[in-house]
CSV table of C-alpha atoms in Angstrom, one decimal:
chain,number,residue,atom,x,y,z
N,25,ALA,CA,-176.9,0.7,-105.8
N,26,TYR,CA,-177.5,-3.0,-105.9
N,27,THR,CA,-176.2,-5.0,-102.9
N,28,GLY,CA,-175.8,-8.3,-104.6
N,29,PHE,CA,-177.0,-10.6,-107.3
N,30,GLY,CA,-180.3,-11.5,-105.7
N,31,ASN,CA,-181.0,-7.8,-104.8
N,32,ALA,CA,-180.3,-6.7,-108.4
N,33,PHE,CA,-182.5,-9.5,-109.9
N,34,THR,CA,-185.5,-8.8,-107.7
N,35,ARG,CA,-185.3,-5.0,-108.1
N,36,ILE,CA,-185.0,-5.2,-111.9
N,37,LEU,CA,-188.0,-7.6,-112.0
N,38,SER,CA,-190.2,-5.4,-109.7
N,39,THR,CA,-189.3,-2.0,-111.2
N,40,GLU,CA,-188.5,-2.6,-114.8
N,41,GLY,CA,-190.1,-5.9,-115.7
N,42,LEU,CA,-188.9,-9.3,-117.0
N,43,ALA,CA,-188.2,-8.1,-120.5
N,44,THR,CA,-185.4,-5.8,-119.1
N,45,LEU,CA,-183.3,-8.9,-118.4
N,46,TRP,CA,-183.0,-9.4,-122.2
N,47,ARG,CA,-182.1,-5.9,-123.2
N,48,GLY,CA,-179.3,-6.0,-125.7
N,49,VAL,CA,-179.9,-9.6,-126.7
N,50,THR,CA,-180.4,-8.5,-130.4
N,51,THR,CA,-176.8,-7.2,-130.4
N,52,VAL,CA,-175.5,-10.5,-129.0
N,53,ILE,CA,-177.4,-12.6,-131.5
N,54,THR,CA,-176.2,-10.4,-134.4
N,55,GLY,CA,-172.5,-10.5,-133.5
N,56,ALA,CA,-172.2,-13.9,-131.7
N,57,GLY,CA,-172.7,-16.1,-134.8
N,58,PRO,CA,-169.9,-14.7,-137.0
N,59,ALA,CA,-167.6,-14.1,-133.9
N,60,HIS,CA,-167.9,-17.7,-132.8
N,61,ALA,CA,-167.3,-19.0,-136.3
N,62,LEU,CA,-164.2,-16.9,-136.5
N,63,TYR,CA,-163.2,-17.9,-133.0
N,64,PHE,CA,-163.3,-21.7,-133.4
N,65,THR,CA,-161.9,-21.6,-137.0
N,66,THR,CA,-158.9,-19.7,-135.7
N,67,TYR,CA,-158.5,-21.9,-132.7
N,68,GLU,CA,-158.6,-25.2,-134.6
N,69,GLN,CA,-156.2,-23.9,-137.2
N,70,CYS,CA,-153.7,-22.6,-134.6
N,71,LYS,CA,-154.0,-25.6,-132.5
N,72,GLU,CA,-152.9,-27.8,-135.4
N,73,LEU,CA,-150.2,-25.2,-136.4
N,74,PHE,CA,-148.8,-25.2,-132.8
N,75,GLY,CA,-148.8,-29.0,-132.6
N,76,ALA,CA,-151.5,-29.4,-129.9
N,77,THR,CA,-153.4,-32.2,-131.6
N,78,GLY,CA,-151.3,-35.1,-130.4
N,79,PRO,CA,-151.6,-37.2,-127.2
N,80,GLY,CA,-150.9,-35.6,-123.8
N,81,HIS,CA,-151.6,-32.2,-122.4
N,82,HIS,CA,-150.3,-29.3,-124.4
N,83,PHE,CA,-151.1,-26.4,-122.1
N,84,ILE,CA,-148.8,-23.8,-123.8
N,85,ALA,CA,-149.8,-24.6,-127.3
N,86,ILE,CA,-153.5,-24.7,-126.5
N,87,GLY,CA,-153.2,-21.4,-124.6
N,88,ALA,CA,-151.5,-19.8,-127.6
N,89,ALA,CA,-154.2,-21.1,-129.9
N,90,GLY,CA,-156.8,-19.7,-127.6
N,91,THR,CA,-155.0,-16.3,-127.5
N,92,CYS,CA,-155.0,-16.1,-131.4
N,93,ALA,CA,-158.7,-17.0,-131.5
N,94,THR,CA,-159.5,-14.3,-128.9
N,95,ILE,CA,-157.6,-11.5,-130.7
N,96,ALA,CA,-159.5,-12.3,-133.9
N,97,SER,CA,-163.0,-12.7,-132.5
N,98,ASP,CA,-162.8,-9.9,-130.0
N,99,GLY,CA,-161.7,-7.4,-132.7
N,100,PHE,CA,-165.0,-8.3,-134.5
N,101,MET,CA,-167.2,-8.5,-131.4
N,102,ASN,CA,-166.1,-5.5,-129.3
N,103,PRO,CA,-168.5,-2.9,-130.8
N,104,PHE,CA,-171.4,-5.3,-130.3
N,105,ASP,CA,-170.3,-5.7,-126.7
N,106,VAL,CA,-170.1,-2.0,-126.1
N,107,ILE,CA,-173.7,-1.5,-127.4
N,108,LYS,CA,-174.9,-4.4,-125.3
N,109,GLN,CA,-173.4,-3.0,-122.2
N,110,ARG,CA,-174.9,0.5,-122.9
N,111,MET,CA,-178.4,-1.0,-123.4
N,112,GLN,CA,-178.2,-3.1,-120.2
N,113,ILE,CA,-177.1,-0.5,-117.7
N,114,HIS,CA,-179.7,0.7,-115.2
N,115,GLY,CA,-181.9,3.5,-116.6
N,116,SER,CA,-180.7,3.1,-120.2
N,117,HIS,CA,-182.6,5.4,-122.6
N,118,TYR,CA,-181.7,3.6,-125.8
N,119,LYS,CA,-184.7,2.4,-127.8
N,120,SER,CA,-182.9,0.0,-130.1
N,121,VAL,CA,-179.5,-1.3,-131.2
N,122,TRP,CA,-179.4,1.1,-134.1
N,123,HIS,CA,-180.4,4.1,-131.8
N,124,CYS,CA,-177.6,3.1,-129.4
N,125,PHE,CA,-175.0,2.8,-132.2
N,126,LYS,CA,-175.9,6.2,-133.7
N,127,SER,CA,-175.9,7.9,-130.4
N,128,ILE,CA,-172.4,6.5,-129.5
N,129,VAL,CA,-170.9,7.5,-132.9
N,130,ARG,CA,-172.5,10.9,-132.9
N,131,ASN,CA,-171.6,11.9,-129.4
N,132,GLU,CA,-168.3,10.1,-128.7
N,133,GLY,CA,-167.0,9.1,-132.1
N,134,ILE,CA,-166.3,5.7,-133.7
N,135,SER,CA,-163.3,5.2,-131.3
N,136,ALA,CA,-165.8,4.8,-128.4
N,137,LEU,CA,-166.7,1.4,-129.8
N,138,TYR,CA,-163.1,0.3,-129.3
N,139,ILE,CA,-162.0,2.1,-126.2
N,140,SER,CA,-162.3,-1.1,-124.1
N,141,TYR,CA,-160.6,-3.3,-126.8
N,142,PRO,CA,-157.1,-3.3,-125.1
N,143,THR,CA,-158.8,-4.1,-121.7
N,144,THR,CA,-161.0,-6.7,-123.4
N,145,LEU,CA,-157.9,-8.4,-124.8
N,146,MET,CA,-156.1,-8.2,-121.4
N,147,MET,CA,-159.2,-10.0,-119.9
N,148,SER,CA,-160.1,-12.3,-122.8
N,149,ILE,CA,-156.5,-13.6,-123.5
N,150,PRO,CA,-156.0,-15.0,-120.0
N,151,PHE,CA,-159.7,-16.0,-119.8
N,152,GLN,CA,-159.5,-18.1,-123.0
N,153,SER,CA,-156.0,-19.4,-122.3
N,154,ILE,CA,-157.3,-20.7,-118.9
N,155,HIS,CA,-160.6,-21.7,-120.5
N,156,PHE,CA,-159.1,-23.8,-123.3
N,157,SER,CA,-156.4,-25.4,-121.2
N,158,THR,CA,-158.8,-26.3,-118.4
N,159,TYR,CA,-161.3,-27.6,-120.9
N,160,GLU,CA,-158.8,-29.8,-122.7
N,161,TYR,CA,-157.5,-31.1,-119.4
N,162,PHE,CA,-160.9,-32.1,-118.0
N,163,ARG,CA,-162.0,-33.5,-121.4
N,164,LYS,CA,-159.1,-35.9,-121.4
N,165,LYS,CA,-159.6,-36.8,-117.8
N,166,PHE,CA,-163.3,-37.4,-118.1
N,167,ASN,CA,-163.0,-39.2,-121.5
N,168,PRO,CA,-159.6,-40.8,-122.1
N,169,SER,CA,-160.9,-42.8,-125.0
N,170,ASN,CA,-161.8,-39.5,-126.8
N,171,LYS,CA,-165.1,-41.0,-128.0
N,172,TYR,CA,-168.0,-38.6,-128.6
N,173,ASP,CA,-169.8,-38.0,-125.3
N,174,PRO,CA,-171.9,-34.8,-124.9
N,175,ARG,CA,-171.7,-35.2,-121.1
N,176,THR,CA,-168.0,-34.8,-121.2
N,177,HIS,CA,-168.3,-31.5,-123.2
N,178,ILE,CA,-170.9,-30.2,-120.8
N,179,CYS,CA,-169.0,-30.9,-117.6
N,180,ALA,CA,-165.5,-30.0,-118.9
N,181,GLY,CA,-167.0,-26.8,-120.6
N,182,ALA,CA,-168.8,-25.7,-117.5
N,183,LEU,CA,-165.8,-26.3,-115.2
N,184,ALA,CA,-163.5,-24.4,-117.6
N,185,GLY,CA,-165.9,-21.5,-117.9
N,186,GLY,CA,-166.3,-21.2,-114.1
N,187,VAL,CA,-162.6,-21.3,-113.4
N,188,ALA,CA,-161.7,-18.8,-116.1
N,189,ALA,CA,-164.6,-16.4,-115.2
N,190,SER,CA,-163.6,-16.3,-111.5
N,191,LEU,CA,-159.9,-15.6,-112.2
N,192,THR,CA,-160.6,-12.8,-114.7
N,193,THR,CA,-163.5,-10.9,-113.0
N,194,PRO,CA,-161.3,-7.9,-112.0
N,195,LEU,CA,-160.5,-7.2,-115.6
N,196,ASP,CA,-164.2,-7.6,-116.6
N,197,VAL,CA,-165.1,-4.9,-113.9
N,198,ILE,CA,-162.5,-2.6,-115.5
N,199,LYS,CA,-163.8,-3.3,-119.0
N,200,THR,CA,-167.4,-2.6,-118.0
N,201,LEU,CA,-166.6,0.8,-116.5
N,202,LEU,CA,-164.8,1.8,-119.7
N,203,GLN,CA,-167.7,0.5,-121.9
N,204,THR,CA,-170.4,2.4,-120.0
N,205,ARG,CA,-168.5,5.6,-119.1
N,206,GLY,CA,-170.3,7.6,-121.9
N,207,THR,CA,-173.6,7.2,-120.0
N,208,SER,CA,-172.3,8.2,-116.6
N,209,SER,CA,-173.2,11.5,-115.0
N,210,ASP,CA,-170.0,11.3,-112.9
N,211,PRO,CA,-167.4,13.5,-114.6
N,212,ILE,CA,-164.5,11.4,-113.2
N,213,ILE,CA,-165.9,8.2,-114.7
N,214,SER,CA,-167.0,9.8,-118.0
N,215,SER,CA,-163.5,11.2,-118.5
N,216,ALA,CA,-161.7,7.8,-117.9
N,217,LYS,CA,-159.3,7.4,-120.8
N,218,GLY,CA,-158.2,3.8,-120.4
N,219,MET,CA,-157.4,0.8,-118.1
N,220,LYS,CA,-155.2,2.8,-115.7
N,221,ASP,CA,-157.9,5.4,-115.1
N,222,ALA,CA,-160.6,2.8,-114.6
N,223,THR,CA,-158.4,0.8,-112.2
N,224,TYR,CA,-157.7,3.9,-110.1
N,225,ILE,CA,-161.4,4.9,-109.9
N,226,ILE,CA,-162.5,1.4,-108.8
N,227,TYR,CA,-159.8,1.0,-106.2
N,228,ARG,CA,-160.3,4.6,-104.9
N,229,ARG,CA,-164.0,4.1,-104.4
N,230,HIS,CA,-164.5,0.5,-103.5
N,231,GLY,CA,-161.0,-0.9,-102.6
N,232,LEU,CA,-159.9,-4.4,-103.7
N,233,PRO,CA,-163.4,-5.9,-103.2
N,234,GLY,CA,-164.6,-3.5,-105.9
N,235,PHE,CA,-162.7,-5.6,-108.5
N,236,PHE,CA,-164.8,-8.6,-107.7
N,237,ARG,CA,-168.3,-7.0,-107.9
N,238,GLY,CA,-170.5,-9.2,-110.1
N,239,LEU,CA,-168.4,-12.4,-109.5
N,240,GLN,CA,-171.3,-14.6,-108.8
N,241,PRO,CA,-173.5,-13.7,-111.8
N,242,ARG,CA,-170.3,-13.8,-114.0
N,243,ILE,CA,-169.6,-17.4,-112.9
N,244,LEU,CA,-173.3,-18.4,-113.2
N,245,SER,CA,-173.6,-17.0,-116.7
N,246,ASN,CA,-170.3,-18.3,-118.0
N,247,MET,CA,-170.6,-21.9,-116.8
N,248,PRO,CA,-173.8,-22.8,-118.8
N,249,ALA,CA,-172.6,-20.6,-121.7
N,250,THR,CA,-169.3,-22.4,-122.1
N,251,ALA,CA,-171.0,-25.8,-121.6
N,252,ILE,CA,-173.5,-25.0,-124.4
N,253,CYS,CA,-170.7,-23.6,-126.6
N,254,TRP,CA,-168.6,-26.8,-126.4
N,255,THR,CA,-171.7,-29.1,-126.7
N,256,THR,CA,-173.0,-27.5,-129.8
């Protein structure tokens, strides 16, 4: 098992090569474009509908708009995320996205692509609510005049992504266990039926610290990702 971010990074490079760090990227590229279009369209429409476009900080309305956007985009993106996780786990035998998709459907059924959807929503809804509310707060603090300033989007987006990622890491750990259970040789993990089972397994084996495994890389990946997302 990996002992930390640095240990995982160096071991993957030395034993599997640099290209392994980009396994599953095709899945992300395929699904991310339509998912983000759906995400921001829903967000802007709901933000206007909920009255969050006026002056001042509208934390509840913005959080609600982010929730609606998350439900829509995650419903579309969840199968792509399951495939990505399967291709990225250590020792993955999948040769391509299509090979992974066919194997999952054939061996576990189409429902396996959505087994983590409830957990994904339970993670993504608070993540995006925190993300959007924090972003809007810092955007208005950094740029009260509301003039176009890419630096404002970068800084506010990065801070929002870091805060949201750190607070929702336990749910991401649970989601990852459910998404990769089909490749586990451990009968207890492979038979996990949902969030309750996954939570019990993690706590029983690793205690409370187990829910924060991967915290550092999650923050490091989300900060630039959300900064780029708001800037572009």
